[in-house]
Amino acid sequence: MTARKIIIDTDPGQDDAVAILLALASPDEIEVLGITCVAGNVPLALTQKNARIVCELAGKPDVKVFSGADRPMNRTLVTAEHVHGKTGLDGPTLPDPAMLLQDGHAVDYIIDTLRAYESGTVTLCPLGPLTNIAMAFEKAPDIKERVQEIILMGGGYFEGGNITPSAEFNIYVDPQAADIVFKSEIPIVVMPLDVTHKALVTKSRNDAFRTIGTPVGHAVAEMTDFFERFDKEKYGSEGAPLHDPCVTAYLIRPNLFKGRHINVEIETQSELTMGATVADWWRVSDRAPNALFIGDLDADGFFSLLTERLARL
Ligand code: BDR
Ligand code: CA
Protein backbone atom coordinates (compact mmCIF):
# COMPACT_ATOMS: atom_id res chain seq x y z
CA MET A 1 0.00 0.00 0.00
CA THR A 2 1.37 3.43 -0.87
CA ALA A 3 0.90 6.12 1.71
CA ARG A 4 -1.90 8.61 0.93
CA LYS A 5 -0.55 12.15 0.49
CA ILE A 6 -2.57 14.53 2.63
CA ILE A 7 -2.76 18.13 3.77
CA ILE A 8 -4.29 18.50 7.24
CA ASP A 9 -6.20 21.77 7.63
CA THR A 10 -6.79 22.33 11.32
CA ASP A 11 -7.63 24.50 14.35
CA PRO A 12 -6.06 22.62 17.29
CA GLY A 13 -8.02 21.86 19.61
CA GLN A 14 -7.27 18.72 21.65
CA ASP A 15 -9.14 16.41 19.25
CA ASP A 16 -7.33 17.98 16.28
CA ALA A 17 -4.09 17.26 18.14
CA VAL A 18 -4.96 13.58 18.49
CA ALA A 19 -5.92 13.42 14.80
CA ILE A 20 -2.54 14.89 13.84
CA LEU A 21 -0.66 12.53 16.18
CA LEU A 22 -2.47 9.54 14.64
CA ALA A 23 -1.48 10.67 11.13
CA LEU A 24 2.14 11.30 12.08
CA ALA A 25 2.30 7.89 13.76
CA SER A 26 1.16 6.13 10.58
CA PRO A 27 3.72 6.81 7.82
CA ASP A 28 2.97 3.54 6.01
CA GLU A 29 -0.56 4.70 5.29
CA ILE A 30 -0.34 8.51 5.50
CA GLU A 31 2.20 10.99 4.19
CA VAL A 32 1.53 14.37 5.77
CA LEU A 33 2.70 16.86 3.14
CA GLY A 34 1.86 19.83 5.34
CA ILE A 35 -0.40 21.20 8.03
CA THR A 36 -2.39 24.36 7.34
CA CYS A 37 -3.94 26.27 10.22
CA VAL A 38 -7.18 28.20 10.42
CA ALA A 39 -8.97 30.21 13.09
CA GLY A 40 -11.65 28.15 14.80
CA ASN A 41 -11.56 26.61 18.25
CA VAL A 42 -9.26 29.48 19.24
CA PRO A 43 -7.84 32.40 17.24
CA LEU A 44 -5.25 31.75 14.53
CA ALA A 45 -2.27 32.89 16.62
CA LEU A 46 -2.99 29.96 18.94
CA THR A 47 -4.00 27.32 16.38
CA GLN A 48 -0.77 27.75 14.41
CA LYS A 49 1.26 27.62 17.60
CA ASN A 50 -0.64 24.55 18.84
CA ALA A 51 -0.06 22.72 15.55
CA ARG A 52 3.68 23.18 16.01
CA ILE A 53 3.48 22.09 19.66
CA VAL A 54 1.80 18.88 18.50
CA CYS A 55 4.41 18.19 15.79
CA GLU A 56 7.17 18.57 18.36
CA LEU A 57 5.31 16.36 20.81
CA ALA A 58 5.24 13.73 18.05
CA GLY A 59 8.99 14.15 17.55
CA LYS A 60 8.41 15.48 14.02
CA PRO A 61 9.68 19.08 13.98
CA ASP A 62 10.27 18.90 10.22
CA VAL A 63 6.59 18.86 9.32
CA LYS A 64 5.66 21.99 7.37
CA VAL A 65 3.13 24.13 9.25
CA PHE A 66 1.46 27.13 7.59
CA SER A 67 -0.71 29.88 8.97
CA GLY A 68 -3.92 30.65 7.10
CA ALA A 69 -7.20 32.53 7.46
CA ASP A 70 -7.70 34.43 10.69
CA ARG A 71 -11.46 34.76 10.22
CA PRO A 72 -14.32 33.26 8.24
CA MET A 73 -15.01 34.46 4.69
CA ASN A 74 -18.07 36.57 5.52
CA ARG A 75 -18.79 36.36 9.19
CA THR A 76 -17.33 37.28 12.55
CA LEU A 77 -15.18 34.54 14.07
CA VAL A 78 -16.83 32.36 16.72
CA THR A 79 -14.42 30.41 18.95
CA ALA A 80 -14.85 27.53 21.42
CA GLU A 81 -12.73 28.25 24.48
CA HIS A 82 -15.67 26.96 26.55
CA VAL A 83 -14.78 23.49 25.23
CA HIS A 84 -11.05 23.61 24.58
CA GLY A 85 -9.83 26.08 27.21
CA LYS A 86 -8.03 29.38 26.82
CA THR A 87 -5.10 27.99 24.81
CA GLY A 88 -7.13 25.48 22.78
CA LEU A 89 -4.84 22.73 24.07
CA ASP A 90 -5.58 23.03 27.79
CA GLY A 91 -4.79 19.92 29.82
CA PRO A 92 -1.14 18.92 29.55
CA THR A 93 1.74 21.32 30.10
CA LEU A 94 3.64 21.36 26.83
CA PRO A 95 6.64 23.52 25.88
CA ASP A 96 6.37 26.39 23.42
CA PRO A 97 7.48 25.22 19.98
CA ALA A 98 10.99 25.84 18.71
CA MET A 99 10.13 24.95 15.12
CA LEU A 100 9.20 27.88 12.91
CA LEU A 101 6.14 28.51 10.82
CA GLN A 102 6.71 28.17 7.07
CA ASP A 103 6.76 31.35 5.01
CA GLY A 104 3.69 31.99 2.90
CA HIS A 105 -0.05 31.73 3.40
CA ALA A 106 -1.79 28.38 3.94
CA VAL A 107 -4.13 29.08 1.02
CA ASP A 108 -1.19 29.49 -1.38
CA TYR A 109 0.45 26.37 0.01
CA ILE A 110 -2.73 24.37 -0.70
CA ILE A 111 -2.89 25.74 -4.24
CA ASP A 112 0.82 25.23 -4.99
CA THR A 113 0.84 21.71 -3.57
CA LEU A 114 -2.19 20.58 -5.55
CA ARG A 115 -0.61 21.98 -8.70
CA ALA A 116 2.80 20.44 -7.96
CA TYR A 117 1.70 16.83 -7.47
CA GLU A 118 0.13 14.61 -10.08
CA SER A 119 -3.59 15.28 -10.35
CA GLY A 120 -5.72 13.02 -8.13
CA THR A 121 -2.96 12.16 -5.67
CA VAL A 122 -3.45 14.69 -2.84
CA THR A 123 -6.25 14.38 -0.27
CA LEU A 124 -7.44 17.29 1.87
CA CYS A 125 -8.30 16.59 5.51
CA PRO A 126 -10.08 19.57 7.08
CA LEU A 127 -10.57 19.34 10.85
CA GLY A 128 -11.84 22.88 11.43
CA PRO A 129 -13.87 25.60 9.67
CA LEU A 130 -13.48 25.25 5.90
CA THR A 131 -12.21 28.79 5.27
CA ASN A 132 -8.72 27.96 3.93
CA ILE A 133 -10.03 25.23 1.64
CA ALA A 134 -12.83 27.38 0.18
CA MET A 135 -10.51 30.36 -0.25
CA ALA A 136 -8.09 28.14 -2.18
CA PHE A 137 -10.93 26.93 -4.45
CA GLU A 138 -12.09 30.52 -5.04
CA LYS A 139 -8.60 31.77 -5.79
CA ALA A 140 -7.57 28.83 -8.01
CA PRO A 141 -10.62 26.92 -9.33
CA ASP A 142 -8.31 24.70 -11.43
CA ILE A 143 -7.13 22.87 -8.30
CA LYS A 144 -10.57 21.40 -7.59
CA GLU A 145 -10.25 18.70 -10.22
CA ARG A 146 -6.78 17.83 -8.90
CA VAL A 147 -7.99 16.90 -5.38
CA GLN A 148 -8.18 13.14 -4.81
CA GLU A 149 -10.74 13.38 -2.01
CA ILE A 150 -11.81 15.60 0.89
CA ILE A 151 -12.26 13.81 4.21
CA LEU A 152 -13.60 16.27 6.74
CA MET A 153 -15.02 16.51 10.24
CA GLY A 154 -18.14 18.62 10.28
CA GLY A 155 -21.90 18.69 10.42
CA GLY A 156 -24.48 16.54 12.09
CA TYR A 157 -27.93 15.34 11.20
CA PHE A 158 -29.55 12.93 13.65
CA GLU A 159 -27.43 14.39 16.46
CA GLY A 160 -28.43 17.97 15.63
CA GLY A 161 -25.89 20.66 16.41
CA ASN A 162 -23.37 21.33 19.15
CA ILE A 163 -22.97 25.12 18.86
CA THR A 164 -26.60 25.91 17.94
CA PRO A 165 -29.54 23.50 18.05
CA SER A 166 -29.04 22.76 14.36
CA ALA A 167 -25.39 23.45 13.53
CA GLU A 168 -22.10 21.75 14.28
CA PHE A 169 -19.21 24.06 15.18
CA ASN A 170 -16.90 23.69 12.13
CA ILE A 171 -19.70 24.31 9.64
CA TYR A 172 -21.35 27.04 11.73
CA VAL A 173 -18.17 29.11 11.97
CA ASP A 174 -17.92 29.45 8.19
CA PRO A 175 -21.09 28.26 6.42
CA GLN A 176 -20.21 30.09 3.18
CA ALA A 177 -16.92 28.20 3.01
CA ALA A 178 -18.67 24.92 3.74
CA ASP A 179 -21.19 25.64 0.98
CA ILE A 180 -18.36 26.18 -1.53
CA VAL A 181 -16.72 22.90 -0.49
CA PHE A 182 -19.92 20.84 -0.63
CA LYS A 183 -20.69 22.26 -4.08
CA SER A 184 -17.16 21.60 -5.37
CA GLU A 185 -18.01 18.23 -7.01
CA ILE A 186 -14.94 16.72 -5.37
CA PRO A 187 -15.52 13.32 -3.69
CA ILE A 188 -16.22 14.13 -0.02
CA VAL A 189 -16.31 11.93 3.07
CA VAL A 190 -18.03 13.59 6.05
CA MET A 191 -17.50 12.67 9.70
CA PRO A 192 -20.51 14.34 11.33
CA LEU A 193 -21.49 14.36 15.00
CA ASP A 194 -23.63 11.31 14.23
CA VAL A 195 -20.47 9.22 14.12
CA THR A 196 -18.04 11.23 16.26
CA HIS A 197 -20.41 11.06 19.23
CA LYS A 198 -19.86 7.29 19.09
CA ALA A 199 -16.06 7.72 19.35
CA LEU A 200 -16.27 8.28 23.10
CA VAL A 201 -13.24 8.20 25.34
CA THR A 202 -14.43 6.13 28.29
CA LYS A 203 -12.32 5.85 31.43
CA SER A 204 -10.77 2.56 30.35
CA ARG A 205 -9.93 3.94 26.91
CA ASN A 206 -8.25 6.96 28.46
CA ASP A 207 -6.40 4.71 30.94
CA ALA A 208 -5.08 2.83 27.91
CA PHE A 209 -3.60 6.06 26.51
CA ARG A 210 -2.01 6.84 29.87
CA THR A 211 -0.64 3.32 30.21
CA ILE A 212 1.37 3.78 27.01
CA GLY A 213 3.67 5.57 29.44
CA THR A 214 5.27 7.94 26.90
CA PRO A 215 5.03 11.75 26.75
CA VAL A 216 2.50 11.34 23.91
CA GLY A 217 0.38 8.85 25.88
CA HIS A 218 0.34 11.12 28.95
CA ALA A 219 -0.39 14.26 26.93
CA VAL A 220 -3.32 12.65 25.10
CA ALA A 221 -4.78 11.33 28.38
CA GLU A 222 -4.46 14.79 29.94
CA MET A 223 -6.01 16.53 26.93
CA THR A 224 -8.95 14.15 27.13
CA ASP A 225 -9.26 14.62 30.89
CA PHE A 226 -9.59 18.33 30.23
CA PHE A 227 -12.12 18.47 27.45
CA GLU A 228 -14.31 15.59 28.59
CA ARG A 229 -15.64 17.67 31.47
CA PHE A 230 -17.61 19.73 28.98
CA ASP A 231 -19.24 16.83 27.13
CA LYS A 232 -19.94 14.83 30.27
CA GLU A 233 -21.85 17.76 31.67
CA LYS A 234 -23.63 18.58 28.44
CA TYR A 235 -24.60 15.12 27.21
CA GLY A 236 -24.32 13.08 30.40
CA SER A 237 -22.01 10.84 28.35
CA GLU A 238 -19.23 8.63 29.68
CA GLY A 239 -16.49 10.77 28.17
CA ALA A 240 -15.52 13.11 25.37
CA PRO A 241 -16.03 12.39 21.68
CA LEU A 242 -12.82 12.26 19.66
CA HIS A 243 -14.27 14.04 16.64
CA ASP A 244 -11.29 14.84 14.43
CA PRO A 245 -9.33 11.56 14.78
CA CYS A 246 -12.20 9.90 12.88
CA VAL A 247 -10.80 11.61 9.77
CA THR A 248 -7.28 10.24 10.07
CA ALA A 249 -8.50 6.82 11.29
CA TYR A 250 -10.64 6.60 8.13
CA LEU A 251 -7.50 6.95 6.00
CA ILE A 252 -5.92 4.00 7.79
CA ARG A 253 -8.95 1.70 8.31
CA PRO A 254 -11.95 2.81 6.24
CA ASN A 255 -13.66 -0.47 7.13
CA LEU A 256 -14.18 0.75 10.69
CA PHE A 257 -16.78 3.21 9.34
CA LYS A 258 -20.20 2.93 7.71
CA GLY A 259 -22.18 5.61 5.88
CA ARG A 260 -24.33 6.47 2.90
CA HIS A 261 -23.72 8.34 -0.34
CA ILE A 262 -26.24 11.16 -0.07
CA ASN A 263 -26.87 14.79 -0.87
CA VAL A 264 -25.71 17.28 1.75
CA GLU A 265 -26.52 21.00 1.49
CA ILE A 266 -25.43 23.80 3.81
CA GLU A 267 -27.82 26.40 5.21
CA THR A 268 -26.29 29.83 4.57
CA GLN A 269 -29.30 32.15 4.83
CA SER A 270 -31.44 31.55 7.89
CA GLU A 271 -29.92 32.90 11.12
CA LEU A 272 -32.03 30.35 13.00
CA THR A 273 -30.50 27.32 11.30
CA MET A 274 -27.28 28.87 9.95
CA GLY A 275 -24.64 26.22 9.17
CA ALA A 276 -27.03 23.27 9.37
CA THR A 277 -26.00 20.31 7.22
CA VAL A 278 -29.20 19.28 5.49
CA ALA A 279 -28.40 15.63 4.88
CA ASP A 280 -30.78 13.66 2.68
CA TRP A 281 -30.15 10.45 4.64
CA TRP A 282 -33.48 8.95 3.59
CA ARG A 283 -33.00 10.01 -0.04
CA VAL A 284 -36.30 11.84 -0.16
CA SER A 285 -35.13 14.56 -2.57
CA ASP A 286 -33.94 14.24 -6.14
CA ARG A 287 -30.77 16.18 -5.34
CA ALA A 288 -27.68 14.32 -6.50
CA PRO A 289 -25.45 12.68 -3.85
CA ASN A 290 -22.32 14.75 -3.19
CA ALA A 291 -20.87 13.10 -0.09
CA LEU A 292 -20.33 9.89 1.79
CA PHE A 293 -22.00 10.80 5.09
CA ILE A 294 -20.71 8.52 7.85
CA GLY A 295 -23.12 7.38 10.54
CA ASP A 296 -21.45 4.58 12.44
CA LEU A 297 -18.08 3.21 13.50
CA ASP A 298 -16.56 0.23 15.26
CA ALA A 299 -15.59 2.16 18.38
CA ASP A 300 -13.48 -0.60 19.94
CA GLY A 301 -11.58 -1.05 16.69
CA PHE A 302 -11.07 2.70 16.45
CA PHE A 303 -9.66 2.98 19.98
CA SER A 304 -7.36 -0.02 19.63
CA LEU A 305 -5.98 1.44 16.40
CA LEU A 306 -5.48 4.80 18.08
CA THR A 307 -3.75 3.37 21.16
CA GLU A 308 -1.53 1.10 19.10
CA ARG A 309 -0.46 3.97 16.81
CA LEU A 310 0.07 6.58 19.55
CA ALA A 311 2.40 4.09 21.25
CA ARG A 312 4.66 4.26 18.17
CA LEU A 313 5.51 7.93 18.72
C1 BDR B 1 -15.44 20.09 15.96
O1 BDR B 1 -15.33 21.40 16.51
C2 BDR B 1 -14.19 21.51 17.31
O2 BDR B 1 -14.54 21.91 18.57
C3 BDR B 1 -13.51 20.17 17.29
O3 BDR B 1 -12.10 20.33 17.18
C4 BDR B 1 -14.08 19.46 16.09
O4 BDR B 1 -13.33 19.72 14.93
C5 BDR B 1 -16.56 19.35 16.65
O5 BDR B 1 -17.76 20.02 16.48
CA1 CA C 1 -11.15 20.78 14.98
Short mmCIF file of N, CA, C and O and ligand atoms in Angstrom, two decimals, residues 10-17 40-41 79-80 82-84 88 126-129 153-155 161-163 167-171 173 191-193 196-197 227 235 241-245, ligand 1:
data_model
loop_
_atom_site.label_atom_id
_atom_site.label_comp_id
_atom_site.label_asym_id
_atom_site.label_seq_id
_atom_site.Cartn_x
_atom_site.Cartn_y
_atom_site.Cartn_z
N THR A 10 -6.42 22.60 9.93
CA THR A 10 -6.79 22.33 11.32
C THR A 10 -6.82 23.56 12.21
O THR A 10 -6.19 24.58 11.91
N ASP A 11 -7.53 23.42 13.36
CA ASP A 11 -7.63 24.50 14.35
C ASP A 11 -7.40 23.95 15.76
O ASP A 11 -8.27 24.03 16.61
N PRO A 12 -6.23 23.37 16.03
CA PRO A 12 -6.06 22.62 17.29
C PRO A 12 -6.29 23.49 18.52
O PRO A 12 -5.71 24.56 18.64
N GLY A 13 -7.10 22.98 19.37
CA GLY A 13 -8.02 21.86 19.61
C GLY A 13 -7.37 20.51 19.97
O GLY A 13 -6.57 19.98 19.21
N GLN A 14 -7.81 19.99 21.18
CA GLN A 14 -7.27 18.72 21.65
C GLN A 14 -7.60 17.58 20.67
O GLN A 14 -6.75 16.72 20.44
N ASP A 15 -8.81 17.54 20.13
CA ASP A 15 -9.14 16.41 19.25
C ASP A 15 -8.41 16.55 17.91
O ASP A 15 -8.01 15.55 17.31
N ASP A 16 -8.19 17.78 17.46
CA ASP A 16 -7.33 17.98 16.28
C ASP A 16 -5.93 17.41 16.56
O ASP A 16 -5.32 16.77 15.70
N ALA A 17 -5.45 17.71 17.77
CA ALA A 17 -4.09 17.26 18.14
C ALA A 17 -3.99 15.75 18.03
O ALA A 17 -3.03 15.21 17.47
N GLY A 40 -10.47 28.97 14.52
CA GLY A 40 -11.65 28.15 14.80
C GLY A 40 -11.84 27.99 16.29
O GLY A 40 -12.32 28.90 16.96
N ASN A 41 -11.40 26.85 16.81
CA ASN A 41 -11.56 26.61 18.25
C ASN A 41 -11.02 27.77 19.08
O ASN A 41 -11.57 28.13 20.10
N THR A 79 -15.43 31.37 18.45
CA THR A 79 -14.42 30.41 18.95
C THR A 79 -15.06 29.50 20.02
O THR A 79 -16.21 29.68 20.37
N ALA A 80 -14.28 28.54 20.51
CA ALA A 80 -14.85 27.53 21.42
C ALA A 80 -13.96 27.30 22.64
O ALA A 80 -13.67 26.16 23.00
N HIS A 82 -14.86 27.62 25.52
CA HIS A 82 -15.67 26.96 26.55
C HIS A 82 -15.49 25.43 26.49
O HIS A 82 -15.75 24.75 27.47
N VAL A 83 -15.04 24.93 25.35
CA VAL A 83 -14.78 23.49 25.23
C VAL A 83 -13.30 23.19 25.40
O VAL A 83 -12.90 22.28 26.13
N HIS A 84 -12.46 23.97 24.72
CA HIS A 84 -11.05 23.61 24.58
C HIS A 84 -10.12 24.36 25.53
O HIS A 84 -8.92 24.09 25.56
N GLY A 88 -6.68 26.43 23.81
CA GLY A 88 -7.13 25.48 22.78
C GLY A 88 -6.58 24.09 23.03
O GLY A 88 -7.11 23.10 22.57
N PRO A 126 -9.73 18.43 6.23
CA PRO A 126 -10.08 19.57 7.08
C PRO A 126 -10.66 19.11 8.42
O PRO A 126 -11.58 18.30 8.47
N LEU A 127 -10.12 19.69 9.49
CA LEU A 127 -10.57 19.34 10.85
C LEU A 127 -11.16 20.56 11.56
O LEU A 127 -11.42 20.51 12.76
N GLY A 128 -11.32 21.65 10.83
CA GLY A 128 -11.84 22.88 11.43
C GLY A 128 -12.78 23.56 10.44
O GLY A 128 -13.22 22.96 9.46
N PRO A 129 -13.07 24.85 10.66
CA PRO A 129 -13.87 25.60 9.67
C PRO A 129 -13.19 25.52 8.30
O PRO A 129 -11.96 25.47 8.20
N MET A 153 -14.14 16.58 9.08
CA MET A 153 -15.02 16.51 10.24
C MET A 153 -15.91 17.73 10.21
O MET A 153 -15.42 18.87 10.18
N GLY A 154 -17.22 17.50 10.24
CA GLY A 154 -18.14 18.62 10.28
C GLY A 154 -19.57 18.15 10.13
O GLY A 154 -19.83 17.06 9.63
N GLY A 155 -20.49 18.97 10.61
CA GLY A 155 -21.90 18.69 10.42
C GLY A 155 -22.47 17.70 11.41
O GLY A 155 -21.79 17.18 12.30
N GLY A 161 -27.10 19.84 16.37
CA GLY A 161 -25.89 20.66 16.41
C GLY A 161 -25.24 20.66 17.77
O GLY A 161 -25.82 20.17 18.74
N ASN A 162 -24.02 21.20 17.85
CA ASN A 162 -23.37 21.33 19.15
C ASN A 162 -23.03 22.78 19.50
O ASN A 162 -22.59 23.06 20.62
N ILE A 163 -23.23 23.71 18.53
CA ILE A 163 -22.97 25.12 18.86
C ILE A 163 -24.28 25.91 18.78
O ILE A 163 -24.45 26.90 19.47
N ALA A 167 -26.68 23.39 14.24
CA ALA A 167 -25.39 23.45 13.53
C ALA A 167 -24.22 22.93 14.37
O ALA A 167 -24.14 23.18 15.58
N GLU A 168 -23.37 22.22 13.68
CA GLU A 168 -22.10 21.75 14.28
C GLU A 168 -21.08 22.88 14.15
O GLU A 168 -21.11 23.65 13.18
N PHE A 169 -20.12 22.93 15.07
CA PHE A 169 -19.21 24.06 15.18
C PHE A 169 -18.44 24.38 13.87
O PHE A 169 -18.44 25.53 13.41
N ASN A 170 -17.77 23.40 13.29
CA ASN A 170 -16.90 23.69 12.13
C ASN A 170 -17.69 24.30 10.97
O ASN A 170 -17.20 25.19 10.26
N ILE A 171 -18.90 23.81 10.75
CA ILE A 171 -19.70 24.31 9.64
C ILE A 171 -20.31 25.66 10.01
O ILE A 171 -20.37 26.58 9.19
N VAL A 173 -19.13 27.99 11.95
CA VAL A 173 -18.17 29.11 11.97
C VAL A 173 -18.05 29.73 10.58
O VAL A 173 -17.97 30.95 10.44
N MET A 191 -17.38 13.25 8.36
CA MET A 191 -17.50 12.67 9.70
C MET A 191 -18.34 13.63 10.54
O MET A 191 -17.81 14.59 11.12
N PRO A 192 -19.65 13.44 10.57
CA PRO A 192 -20.51 14.34 11.33
C PRO A 192 -20.59 13.92 12.80
O PRO A 192 -20.07 12.85 13.18
N LEU A 193 -21.29 14.71 13.59
CA LEU A 193 -21.49 14.36 15.00
C LEU A 193 -22.14 13.00 15.16
O LEU A 193 -21.95 12.32 16.16
N THR A 196 -19.09 10.88 15.28
CA THR A 196 -18.04 11.23 16.26
C THR A 196 -18.55 11.09 17.69
O THR A 196 -17.76 10.83 18.60
N HIS A 197 -19.86 11.24 17.88
CA HIS A 197 -20.41 11.06 19.23
C HIS A 197 -20.40 9.58 19.64
O HIS A 197 -20.74 9.25 20.78
N PHE A 227 -10.94 18.07 28.22
CA PHE A 227 -12.12 18.47 27.45
C PHE A 227 -13.32 17.57 27.64
O PHE A 227 -14.42 17.92 27.24
N TYR A 235 -23.86 16.26 27.75
CA TYR A 235 -24.60 15.12 27.21
C TYR A 235 -24.85 14.03 28.26
O TYR A 235 -25.56 13.06 27.98
N PRO A 241 -16.16 12.95 23.02
CA PRO A 241 -16.03 12.39 21.68
C PRO A 241 -14.73 12.84 21.02
O PRO A 241 -14.40 14.02 21.06
N LEU A 242 -14.04 11.90 20.41
CA LEU A 242 -12.82 12.26 19.66
C LEU A 242 -13.23 12.50 18.21
O LEU A 242 -13.08 11.64 17.35
N HIS A 243 -13.73 13.73 17.96
CA HIS A 243 -14.27 14.04 16.64
C HIS A 243 -13.22 13.87 15.52
O HIS A 243 -13.39 13.08 14.60
N ASP A 244 -12.19 14.71 15.57
CA ASP A 244 -11.29 14.84 14.43
C ASP A 244 -10.46 13.58 14.11
O ASP A 244 -10.16 13.33 12.93
N PRO A 245 -10.08 12.78 15.12
CA PRO A 245 -9.33 11.56 14.78
C PRO A 245 -10.11 10.60 13.89
O PRO A 245 -9.51 9.72 13.26
C1 BDR B 1 -15.44 20.09 15.96
O1 BDR B 1 -15.33 21.40 16.51
C2 BDR B 1 -14.19 21.51 17.31
O2 BDR B 1 -14.54 21.91 18.57
C3 BDR B 1 -13.51 20.17 17.29
O3 BDR B 1 -12.10 20.33 17.18
C4 BDR B 1 -14.08 19.46 16.09
O4 BDR B 1 -13.33 19.72 14.93
C5 BDR B 1 -16.56 19.35 16.65
O5 BDR B 1 -17.76 20.02 16.48
#
